[in-house]
Short mmCIF file of C-alpha atoms and ligand atoms in Angstrom, two decimals:
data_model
loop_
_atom_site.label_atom_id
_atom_site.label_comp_id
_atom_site.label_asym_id
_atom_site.label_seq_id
_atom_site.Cartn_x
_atom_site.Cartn_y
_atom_site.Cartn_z
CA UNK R 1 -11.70 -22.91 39.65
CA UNK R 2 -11.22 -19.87 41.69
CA UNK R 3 -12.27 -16.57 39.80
CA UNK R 4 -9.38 -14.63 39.13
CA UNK R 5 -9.55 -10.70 39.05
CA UNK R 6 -7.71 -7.63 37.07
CA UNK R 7 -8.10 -4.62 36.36
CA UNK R 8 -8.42 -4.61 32.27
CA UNK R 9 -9.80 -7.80 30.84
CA UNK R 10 -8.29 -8.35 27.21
CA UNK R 11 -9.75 -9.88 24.67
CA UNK R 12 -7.08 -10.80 21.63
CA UNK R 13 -3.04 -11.40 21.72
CA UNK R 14 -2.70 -9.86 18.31
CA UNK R 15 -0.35 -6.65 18.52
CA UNK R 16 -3.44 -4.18 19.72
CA UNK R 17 -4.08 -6.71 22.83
CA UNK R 18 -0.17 -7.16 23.94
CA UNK R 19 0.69 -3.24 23.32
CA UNK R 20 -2.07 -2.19 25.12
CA UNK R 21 -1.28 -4.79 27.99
CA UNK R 22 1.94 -3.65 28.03
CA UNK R 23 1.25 0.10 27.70
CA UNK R 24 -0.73 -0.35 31.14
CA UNK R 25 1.57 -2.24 32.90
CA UNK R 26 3.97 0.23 32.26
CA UNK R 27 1.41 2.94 33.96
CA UNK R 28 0.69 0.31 36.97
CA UNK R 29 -2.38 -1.23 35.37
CA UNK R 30 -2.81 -4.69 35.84
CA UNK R 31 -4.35 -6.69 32.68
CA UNK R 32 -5.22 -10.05 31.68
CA UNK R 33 -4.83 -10.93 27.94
CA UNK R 34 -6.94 -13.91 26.86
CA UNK R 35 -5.88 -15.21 22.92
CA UNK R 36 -7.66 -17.76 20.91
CA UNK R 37 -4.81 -19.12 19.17
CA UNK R 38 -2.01 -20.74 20.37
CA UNK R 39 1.34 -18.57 21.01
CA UNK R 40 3.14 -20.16 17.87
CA UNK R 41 0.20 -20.10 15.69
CA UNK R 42 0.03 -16.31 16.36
CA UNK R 43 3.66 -15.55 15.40
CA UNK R 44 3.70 -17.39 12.34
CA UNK R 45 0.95 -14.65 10.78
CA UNK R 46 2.49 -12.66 7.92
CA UNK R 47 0.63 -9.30 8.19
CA UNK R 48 1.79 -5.43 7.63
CA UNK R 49 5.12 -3.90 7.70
CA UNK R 50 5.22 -0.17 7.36
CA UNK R 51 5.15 2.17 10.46
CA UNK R 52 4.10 5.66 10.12
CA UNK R 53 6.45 7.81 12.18
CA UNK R 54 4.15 8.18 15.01
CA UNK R 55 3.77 4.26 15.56
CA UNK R 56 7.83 4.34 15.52
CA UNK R 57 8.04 7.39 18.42
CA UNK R 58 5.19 5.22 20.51
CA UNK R 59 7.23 2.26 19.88
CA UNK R 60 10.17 3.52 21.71
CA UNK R 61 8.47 5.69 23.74
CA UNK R 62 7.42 2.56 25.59
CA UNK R 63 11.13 1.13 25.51
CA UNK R 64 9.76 -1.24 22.66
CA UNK R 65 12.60 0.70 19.72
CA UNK R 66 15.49 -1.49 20.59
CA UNK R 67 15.28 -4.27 18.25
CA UNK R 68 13.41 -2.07 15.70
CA UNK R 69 16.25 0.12 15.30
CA UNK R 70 18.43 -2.39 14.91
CA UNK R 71 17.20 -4.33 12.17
CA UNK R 72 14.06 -2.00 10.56
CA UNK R 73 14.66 -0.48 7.98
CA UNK R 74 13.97 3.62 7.97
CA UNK R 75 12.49 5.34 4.61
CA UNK R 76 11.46 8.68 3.46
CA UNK R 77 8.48 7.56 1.69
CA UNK R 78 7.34 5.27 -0.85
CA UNK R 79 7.81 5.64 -4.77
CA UNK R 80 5.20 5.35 -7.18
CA UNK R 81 5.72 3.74 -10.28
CA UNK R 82 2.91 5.03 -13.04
CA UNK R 83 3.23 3.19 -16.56
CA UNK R 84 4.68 5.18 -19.55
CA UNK R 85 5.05 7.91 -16.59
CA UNK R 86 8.39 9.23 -15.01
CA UNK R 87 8.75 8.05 -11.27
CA UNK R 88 6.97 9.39 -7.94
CA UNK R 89 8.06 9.78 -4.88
CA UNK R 90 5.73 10.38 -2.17
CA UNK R 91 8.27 12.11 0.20
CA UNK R 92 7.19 12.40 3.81
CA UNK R 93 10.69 13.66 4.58
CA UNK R 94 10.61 16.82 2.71
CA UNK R 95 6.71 17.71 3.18
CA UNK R 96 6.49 16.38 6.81
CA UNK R 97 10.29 16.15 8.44
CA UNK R 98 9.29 12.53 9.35
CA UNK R 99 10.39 9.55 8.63
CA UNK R 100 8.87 5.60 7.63
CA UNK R 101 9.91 2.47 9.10
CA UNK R 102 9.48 -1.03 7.25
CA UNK R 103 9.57 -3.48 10.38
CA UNK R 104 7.15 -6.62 10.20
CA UNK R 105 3.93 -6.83 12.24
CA UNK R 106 5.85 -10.43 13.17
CA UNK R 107 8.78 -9.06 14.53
CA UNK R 108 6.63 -6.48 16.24
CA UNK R 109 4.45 -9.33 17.61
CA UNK R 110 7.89 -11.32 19.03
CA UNK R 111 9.09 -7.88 20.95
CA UNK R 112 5.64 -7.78 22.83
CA UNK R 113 5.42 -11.26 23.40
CA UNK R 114 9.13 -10.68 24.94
CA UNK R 115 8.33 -7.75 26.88
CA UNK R 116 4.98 -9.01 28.52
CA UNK R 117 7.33 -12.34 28.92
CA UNK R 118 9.83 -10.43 30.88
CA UNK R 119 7.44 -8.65 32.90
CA UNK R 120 5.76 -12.01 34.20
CA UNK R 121 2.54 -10.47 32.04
CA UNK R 122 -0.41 -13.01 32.08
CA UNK R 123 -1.08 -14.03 28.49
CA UNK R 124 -4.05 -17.25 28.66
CA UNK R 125 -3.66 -18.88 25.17
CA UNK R 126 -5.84 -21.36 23.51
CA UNK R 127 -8.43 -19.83 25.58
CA UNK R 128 -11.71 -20.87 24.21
CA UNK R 129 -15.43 -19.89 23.96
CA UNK R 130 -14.17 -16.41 25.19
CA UNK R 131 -17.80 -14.66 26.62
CA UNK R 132 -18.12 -10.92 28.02
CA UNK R 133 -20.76 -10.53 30.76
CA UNK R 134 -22.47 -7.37 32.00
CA UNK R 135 -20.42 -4.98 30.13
CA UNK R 136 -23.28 -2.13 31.41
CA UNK R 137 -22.72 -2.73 34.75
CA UNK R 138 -19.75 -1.58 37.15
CA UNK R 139 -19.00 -4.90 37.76
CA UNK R 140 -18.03 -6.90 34.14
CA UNK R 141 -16.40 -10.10 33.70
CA UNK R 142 -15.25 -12.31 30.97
CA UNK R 143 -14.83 -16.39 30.94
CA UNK R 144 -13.44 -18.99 29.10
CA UNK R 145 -12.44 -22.78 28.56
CA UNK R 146 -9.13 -23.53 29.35
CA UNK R 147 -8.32 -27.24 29.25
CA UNK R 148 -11.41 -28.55 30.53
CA UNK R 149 -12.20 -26.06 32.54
CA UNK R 150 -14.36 -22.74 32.68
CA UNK R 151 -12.31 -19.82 33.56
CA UNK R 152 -14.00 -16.40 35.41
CA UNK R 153 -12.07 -13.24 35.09
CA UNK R 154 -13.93 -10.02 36.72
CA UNK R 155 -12.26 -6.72 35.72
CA UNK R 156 -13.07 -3.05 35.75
CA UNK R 157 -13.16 -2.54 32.00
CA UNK R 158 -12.74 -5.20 29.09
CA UNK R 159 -10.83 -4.12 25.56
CA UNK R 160 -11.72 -5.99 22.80
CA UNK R 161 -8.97 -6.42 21.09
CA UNK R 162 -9.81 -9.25 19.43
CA UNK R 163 -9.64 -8.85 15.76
CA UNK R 164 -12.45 -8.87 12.64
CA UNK R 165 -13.21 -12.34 13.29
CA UNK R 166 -13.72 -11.38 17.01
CA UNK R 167 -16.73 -11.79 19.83
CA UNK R 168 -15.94 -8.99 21.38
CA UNK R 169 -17.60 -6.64 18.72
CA UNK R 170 -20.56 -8.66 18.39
CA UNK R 171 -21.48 -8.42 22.27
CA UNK R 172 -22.42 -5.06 21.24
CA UNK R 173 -26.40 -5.15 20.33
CA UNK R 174 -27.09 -4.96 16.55
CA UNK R 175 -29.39 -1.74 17.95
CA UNK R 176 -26.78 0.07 19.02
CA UNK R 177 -23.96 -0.83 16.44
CA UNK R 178 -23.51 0.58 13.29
CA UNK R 179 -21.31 -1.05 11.10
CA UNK R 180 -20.18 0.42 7.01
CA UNK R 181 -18.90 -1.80 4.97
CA UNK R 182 -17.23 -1.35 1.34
CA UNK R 183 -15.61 -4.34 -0.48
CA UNK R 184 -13.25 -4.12 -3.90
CA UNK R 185 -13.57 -5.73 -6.60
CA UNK R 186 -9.91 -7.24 -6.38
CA UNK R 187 -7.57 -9.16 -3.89
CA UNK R 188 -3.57 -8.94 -3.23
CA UNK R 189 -1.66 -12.06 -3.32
CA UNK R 190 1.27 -11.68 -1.01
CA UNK R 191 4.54 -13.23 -1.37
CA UNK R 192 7.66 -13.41 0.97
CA UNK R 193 10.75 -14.68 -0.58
CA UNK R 194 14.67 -14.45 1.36
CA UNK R 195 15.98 -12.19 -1.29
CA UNK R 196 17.78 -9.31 -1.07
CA UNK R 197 14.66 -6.78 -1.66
CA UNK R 198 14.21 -3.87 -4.22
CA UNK R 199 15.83 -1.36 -2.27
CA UNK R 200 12.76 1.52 -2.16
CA UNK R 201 9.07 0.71 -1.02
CA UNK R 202 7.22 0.41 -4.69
CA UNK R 203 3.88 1.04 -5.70
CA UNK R 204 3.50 0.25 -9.13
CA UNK R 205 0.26 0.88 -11.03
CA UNK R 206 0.21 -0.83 -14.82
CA UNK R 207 -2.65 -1.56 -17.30
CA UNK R 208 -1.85 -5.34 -16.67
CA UNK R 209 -2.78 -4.54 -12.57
CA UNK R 210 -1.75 -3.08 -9.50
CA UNK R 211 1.93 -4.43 -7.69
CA UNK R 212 3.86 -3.59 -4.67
CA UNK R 213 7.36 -4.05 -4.18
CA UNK R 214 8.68 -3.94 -0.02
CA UNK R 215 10.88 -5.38 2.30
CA UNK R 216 11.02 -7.03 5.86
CA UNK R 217 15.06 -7.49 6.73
CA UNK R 218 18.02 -7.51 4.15
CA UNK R 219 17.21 -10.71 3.10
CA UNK R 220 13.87 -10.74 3.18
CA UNK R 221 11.62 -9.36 0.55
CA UNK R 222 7.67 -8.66 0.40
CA UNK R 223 5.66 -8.58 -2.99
CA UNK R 224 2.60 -8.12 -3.88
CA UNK R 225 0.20 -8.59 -7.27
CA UNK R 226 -3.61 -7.01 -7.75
CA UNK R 227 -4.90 -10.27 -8.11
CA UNK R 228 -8.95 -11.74 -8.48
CA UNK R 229 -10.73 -11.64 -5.25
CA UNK R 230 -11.10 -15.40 -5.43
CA UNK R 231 -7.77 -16.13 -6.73
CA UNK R 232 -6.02 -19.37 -5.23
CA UNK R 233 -1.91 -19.27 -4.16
CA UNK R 234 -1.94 -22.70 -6.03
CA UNK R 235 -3.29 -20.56 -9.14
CA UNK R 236 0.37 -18.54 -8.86
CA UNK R 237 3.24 -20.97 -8.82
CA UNK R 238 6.66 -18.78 -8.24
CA UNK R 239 7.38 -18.37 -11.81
CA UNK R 240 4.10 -17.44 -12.65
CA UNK R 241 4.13 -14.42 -9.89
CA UNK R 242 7.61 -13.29 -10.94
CA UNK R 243 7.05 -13.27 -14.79
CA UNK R 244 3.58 -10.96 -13.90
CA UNK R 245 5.04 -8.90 -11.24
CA UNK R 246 7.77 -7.86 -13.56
CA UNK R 247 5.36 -6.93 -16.38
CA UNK R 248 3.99 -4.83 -14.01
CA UNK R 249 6.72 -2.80 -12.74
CA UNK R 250 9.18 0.00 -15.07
CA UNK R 251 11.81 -2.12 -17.44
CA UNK R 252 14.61 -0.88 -14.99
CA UNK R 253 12.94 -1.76 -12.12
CA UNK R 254 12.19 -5.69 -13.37
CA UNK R 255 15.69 -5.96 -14.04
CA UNK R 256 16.96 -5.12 -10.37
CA UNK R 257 14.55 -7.68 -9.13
CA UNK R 258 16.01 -10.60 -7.34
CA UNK R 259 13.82 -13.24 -7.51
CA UNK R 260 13.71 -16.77 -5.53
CA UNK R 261 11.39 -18.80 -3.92
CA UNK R 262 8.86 -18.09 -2.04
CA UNK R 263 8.56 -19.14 1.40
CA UNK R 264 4.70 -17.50 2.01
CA UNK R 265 1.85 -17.07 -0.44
CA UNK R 266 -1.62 -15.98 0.91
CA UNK R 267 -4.58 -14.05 -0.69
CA UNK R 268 -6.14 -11.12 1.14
CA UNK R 269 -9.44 -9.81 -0.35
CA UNK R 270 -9.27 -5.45 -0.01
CA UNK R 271 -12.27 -3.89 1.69
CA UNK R 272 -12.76 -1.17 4.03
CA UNK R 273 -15.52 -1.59 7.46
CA UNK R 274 -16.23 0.43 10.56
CA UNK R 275 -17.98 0.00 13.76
CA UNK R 276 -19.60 2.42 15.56
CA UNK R 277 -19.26 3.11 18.39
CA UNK R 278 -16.14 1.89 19.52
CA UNK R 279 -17.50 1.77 23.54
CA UNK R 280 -20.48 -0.12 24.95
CA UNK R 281 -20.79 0.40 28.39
CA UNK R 282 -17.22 -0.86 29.83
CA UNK R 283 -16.23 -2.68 26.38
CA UNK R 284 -13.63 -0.65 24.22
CA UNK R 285 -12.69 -1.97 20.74
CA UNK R 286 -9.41 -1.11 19.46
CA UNK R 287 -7.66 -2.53 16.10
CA UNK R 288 -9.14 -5.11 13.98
CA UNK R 289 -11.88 -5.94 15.90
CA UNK R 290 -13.31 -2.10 15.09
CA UNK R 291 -12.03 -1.08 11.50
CA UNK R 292 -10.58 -2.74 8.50
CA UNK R 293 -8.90 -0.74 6.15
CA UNK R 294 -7.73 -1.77 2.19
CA UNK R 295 -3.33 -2.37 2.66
CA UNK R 296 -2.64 0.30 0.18
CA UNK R 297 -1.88 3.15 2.37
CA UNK R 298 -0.22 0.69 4.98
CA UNK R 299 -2.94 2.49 8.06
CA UNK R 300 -3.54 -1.05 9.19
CA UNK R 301 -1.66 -1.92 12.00
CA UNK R 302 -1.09 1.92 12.52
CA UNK R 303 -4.58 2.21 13.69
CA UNK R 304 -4.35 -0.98 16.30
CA UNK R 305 -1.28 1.34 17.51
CA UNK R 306 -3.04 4.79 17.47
CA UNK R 307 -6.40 3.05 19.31
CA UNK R 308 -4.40 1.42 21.91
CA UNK R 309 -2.44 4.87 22.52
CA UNK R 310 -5.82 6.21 22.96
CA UNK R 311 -7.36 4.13 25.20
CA UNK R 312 -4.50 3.74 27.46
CA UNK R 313 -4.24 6.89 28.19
CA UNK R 314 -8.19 6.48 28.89
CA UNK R 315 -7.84 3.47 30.78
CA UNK R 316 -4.74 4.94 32.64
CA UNK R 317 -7.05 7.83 33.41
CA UNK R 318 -9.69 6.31 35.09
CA UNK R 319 -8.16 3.61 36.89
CA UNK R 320 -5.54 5.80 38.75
CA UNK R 321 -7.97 9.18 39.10
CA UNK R 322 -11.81 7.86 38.66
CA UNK R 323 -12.06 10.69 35.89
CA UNK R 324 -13.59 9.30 32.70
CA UNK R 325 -12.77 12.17 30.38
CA UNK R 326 -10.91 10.34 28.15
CA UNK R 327 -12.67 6.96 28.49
CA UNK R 328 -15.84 9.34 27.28
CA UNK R 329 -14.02 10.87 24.29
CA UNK R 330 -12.05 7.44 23.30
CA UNK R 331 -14.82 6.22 20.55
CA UNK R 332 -15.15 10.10 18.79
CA UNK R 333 -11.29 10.48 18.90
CA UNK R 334 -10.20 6.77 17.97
CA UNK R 335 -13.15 7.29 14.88
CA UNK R 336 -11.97 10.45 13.71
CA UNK R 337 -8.67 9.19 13.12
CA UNK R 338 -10.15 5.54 11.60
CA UNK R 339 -12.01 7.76 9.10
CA UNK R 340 -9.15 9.95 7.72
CA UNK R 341 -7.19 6.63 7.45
CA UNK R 342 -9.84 4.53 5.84
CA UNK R 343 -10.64 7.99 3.60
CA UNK R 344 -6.75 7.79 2.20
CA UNK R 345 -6.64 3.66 2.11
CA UNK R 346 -9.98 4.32 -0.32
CA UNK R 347 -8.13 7.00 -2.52
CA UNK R 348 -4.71 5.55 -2.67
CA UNK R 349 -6.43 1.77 -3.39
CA UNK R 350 -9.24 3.38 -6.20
CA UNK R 351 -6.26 5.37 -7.88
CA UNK R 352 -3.37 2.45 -7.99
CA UNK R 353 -5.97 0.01 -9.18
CA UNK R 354 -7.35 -0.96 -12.13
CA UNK R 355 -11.30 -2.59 -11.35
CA UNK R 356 -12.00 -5.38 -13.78
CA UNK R 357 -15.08 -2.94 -14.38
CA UNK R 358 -13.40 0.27 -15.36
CA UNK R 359 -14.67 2.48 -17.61
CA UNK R 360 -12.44 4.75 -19.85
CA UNK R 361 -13.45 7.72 -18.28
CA UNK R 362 -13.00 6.33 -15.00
CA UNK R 363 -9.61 5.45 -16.41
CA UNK R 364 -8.79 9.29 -17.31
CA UNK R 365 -9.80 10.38 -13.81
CA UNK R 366 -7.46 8.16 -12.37
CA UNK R 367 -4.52 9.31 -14.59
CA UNK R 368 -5.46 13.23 -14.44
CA UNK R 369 -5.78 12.60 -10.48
CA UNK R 370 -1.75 11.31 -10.70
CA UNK R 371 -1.01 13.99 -13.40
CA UNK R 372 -1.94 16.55 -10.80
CA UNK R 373 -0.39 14.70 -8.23
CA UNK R 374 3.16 14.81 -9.99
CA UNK R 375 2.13 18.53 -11.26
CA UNK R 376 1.19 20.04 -7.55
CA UNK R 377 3.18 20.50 -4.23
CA UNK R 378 -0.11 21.20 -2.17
CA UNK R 379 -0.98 17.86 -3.54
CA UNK R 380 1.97 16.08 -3.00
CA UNK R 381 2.17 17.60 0.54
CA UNK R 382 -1.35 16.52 1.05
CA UNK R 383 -0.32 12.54 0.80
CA UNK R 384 2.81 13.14 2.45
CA UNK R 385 1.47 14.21 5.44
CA UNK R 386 -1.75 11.68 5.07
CA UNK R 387 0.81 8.21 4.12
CA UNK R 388 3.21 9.72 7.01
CA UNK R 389 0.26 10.30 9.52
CA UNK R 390 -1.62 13.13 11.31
CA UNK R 391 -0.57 13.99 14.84
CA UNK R 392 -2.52 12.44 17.57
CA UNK R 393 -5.01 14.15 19.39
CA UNK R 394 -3.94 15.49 23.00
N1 APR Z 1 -11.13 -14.94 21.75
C1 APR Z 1 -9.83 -14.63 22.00
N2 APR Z 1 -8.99 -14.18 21.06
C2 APR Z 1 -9.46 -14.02 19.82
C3 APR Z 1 -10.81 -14.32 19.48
C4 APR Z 1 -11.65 -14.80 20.52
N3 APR Z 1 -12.93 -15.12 20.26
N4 APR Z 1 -11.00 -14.06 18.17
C5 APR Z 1 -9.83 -13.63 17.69
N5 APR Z 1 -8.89 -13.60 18.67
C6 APR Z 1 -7.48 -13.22 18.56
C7 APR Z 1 -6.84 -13.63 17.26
O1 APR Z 1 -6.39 -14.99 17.31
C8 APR Z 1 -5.70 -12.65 17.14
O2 APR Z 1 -4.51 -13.14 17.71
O3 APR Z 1 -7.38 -11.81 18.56
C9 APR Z 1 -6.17 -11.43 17.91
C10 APR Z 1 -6.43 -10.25 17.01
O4 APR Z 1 -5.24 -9.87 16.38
P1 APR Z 1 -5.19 -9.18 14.94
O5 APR Z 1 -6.19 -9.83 14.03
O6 APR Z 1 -3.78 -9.14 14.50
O7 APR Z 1 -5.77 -7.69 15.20
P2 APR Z 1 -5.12 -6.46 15.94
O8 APR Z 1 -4.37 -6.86 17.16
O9 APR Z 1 -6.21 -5.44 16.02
O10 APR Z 1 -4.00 -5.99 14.92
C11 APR Z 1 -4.11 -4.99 13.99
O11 APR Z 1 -3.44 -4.39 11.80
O12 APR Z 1 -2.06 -4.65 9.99
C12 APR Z 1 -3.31 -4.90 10.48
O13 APR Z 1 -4.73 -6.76 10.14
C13 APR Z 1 -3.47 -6.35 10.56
O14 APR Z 1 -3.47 -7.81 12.41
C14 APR Z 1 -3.25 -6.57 12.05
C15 APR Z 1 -4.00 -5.42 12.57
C1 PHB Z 2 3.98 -4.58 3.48
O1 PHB Z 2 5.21 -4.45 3.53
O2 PHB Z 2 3.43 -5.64 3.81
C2 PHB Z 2 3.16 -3.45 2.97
C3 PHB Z 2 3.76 -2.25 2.63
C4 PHB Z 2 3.00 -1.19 2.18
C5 PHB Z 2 1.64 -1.33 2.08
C6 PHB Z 2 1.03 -2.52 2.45
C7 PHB Z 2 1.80 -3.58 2.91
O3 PHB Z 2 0.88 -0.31 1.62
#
């Protein structure tokens, strides 16, 4: 097979791999995206849904708003439901000016897939036994199988884009990685049901566990419970997760919740990891395949979307201009922003949670830490602007 060529080689068709391909096409850049999975398997993932404001203006800013206007569903921040405590709102409107957008990581992942479609965007799927090569030298290439057949693609840079589960992070040598890992003691167990859903984004935090109430469309409602890290969906029938998410949530908040049944169930363990650094030679990680981050402050999929502004704008850089400023400050930037989010993932997860191993002090600092939260506008504006997100860096 004849070796084809590109520009950027990338590794992973998750939502960091297609906006980045499309980012650069848009700037003139040609890319190849290479994804495991097949196209189908990839869309039928149930992941994130809430989009800082930032993620939204990128979004359109790269003519990808259209159907997330339409049918997302704008917010000005997220309640928090404390037990025997009055309500919270955590409101990014007043403190920041900016608005939230609940729009599934699915739907998301459908636009791209569209948008690379429509711009004849080369997308190999079921590509197997994905291997980088020479990622030190000016001359790097990737390969896979492809029905049968080993496939050569050499490229100027490659992005790794490929998720946790990814090669592309472990073709960096153990001697020059450094990874950080923290795991909780708990899980979420994730439901999707097509019922109308509770009308504000819920966090509710409850002696019995932690429980989140959010949406996807009109009809289509997202749940979670705290749950045991090795907890089983078959453990949770649908009565079994209404009944406990309702003990979990205020009386007149149970009452307004439709329930039905469930048409997803999945357990997700919470932990927070980073890589470092995010470069080796001409590899760049971005998303997953760098940084994992607990769901509680939603920073997930907003960091695929804040790497992949970064190193497009690197990649864009170089390729047209031969400058490597930005490809030399992409790892530093893209970290100090995975840090802040993975520093307010930690703080929102260890105060709406209740560890199997709590003590009763521990207990008190969590409830003095939401008394003063409630009590303080410095503190409230402090979340505000965290949950809404910080500005880029220029
Ligand atoms: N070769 C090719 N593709 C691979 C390989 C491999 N060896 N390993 C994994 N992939 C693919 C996966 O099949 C997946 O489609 O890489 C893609 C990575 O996508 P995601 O895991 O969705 O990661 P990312 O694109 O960084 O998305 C950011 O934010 O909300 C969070 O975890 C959520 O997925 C979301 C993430
Ligand atoms: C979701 O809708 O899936 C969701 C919302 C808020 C979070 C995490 C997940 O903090």
């Amino acid at each position: 097979m004849m070796p084809a060529r590109t520009q950027v080689a990338i590794i992973g068709g998750g939502p960091a791999g297609l906006l980045l391909s499309h980012i650069l096409d848009r700037n003139g850049i040609a890319s190849i995206v290479l994804e495991r999975q097949s196209r189908a398997h990839v869309l039928e993932r149930i992941r994130a849904g809430v989009l800082e404001a930032g993620t939204v203006e990128l979004l359109r800013d790269v003519g990808l708003g259209g159907r997330m206007d339409r049918e997302g569903h704008p917010h000005d921040g997220a309640a928090i439901a404390w037990e025997g405590r009055p309500r919270f709102f955590i409101d990014t409107r007043k403190f920041t000016g900016k608005m939230m957008m609940a729009y599934g990581q699915t739907a998301i992942t459908e636009d791209l897939y569209a948008a690379r479609d429509a711009a004849g965007g080369e997308i190999i799927d079921e590509a197997g036994n994905v291997q980088l090569h020479e990622l030190n030298s000016s001359k790097p290439y990737v390969t896979c199988e492809k029905e049968g057949a080993t496939q050569r693609i050499d490229c100027d840079y490659v992005a790794g884009c490929d998720g946790f589960h990814g090669v592309s992070r472990t073709a960096i040598p153990a001697s020059v990685l450094k990874t950080y890992e923290k795991s909780c003691p708990f899980g979420w167990l994730g439901i999707l049901s097509e019922t109308q859903p509770f009308p504000d984004l819920c966090y509710c935090c409850h002696s019995r566990g932690f429980a989140l109430a959010s949406m996807r469309s009109p009809m289509l409602s997202r749940y979670y419970l705290q749950c045991d890290r090795e907890a089983k969906p078959e453990e949770w029938p649908d009565d079994r997760f209404w009944q406990e998410f309702k003990a979990r949530c205020p009386k007149e908040m149970a009452e307004r919740i439709v329930t039905g049944p469930s048409i997803e169930k999945s357990v997700t363990p919470l932990r927070s990891f980073v890589a470092e650094p995010m470069r080796y030679g001409r590899l760049f990680l971005a998303g997953d395949a760098a940084h994992i981050v607990p769901p509680t402050g939603a920073k997930g999929l907003n960091l695929a979307a804040s790497d992949v502004l970064y190193l497009s704008r690197a990649l864009t850089e170089a390729c047209r201009t031969g400058r490597n400023h930005y490809l030399d400050c992409y790892s530093d930037m893209a970290l100090r922003r995975v840090w802040g989010a993975v520093r307010v993932s930690w703080w929102l997860t260890m105060l709406l949670h209740r560890s199997p191993d709590e003590t009763p002090f521990e207990e008190k600092m969590r409830l003095s830490q939401f008394d003063y939260l409630r009590a303080s506008e410095h503190a409230q504006a402090s979340l505000a602007e965290q949950y809404a997100g910080l500005p880029f860096e220029a």
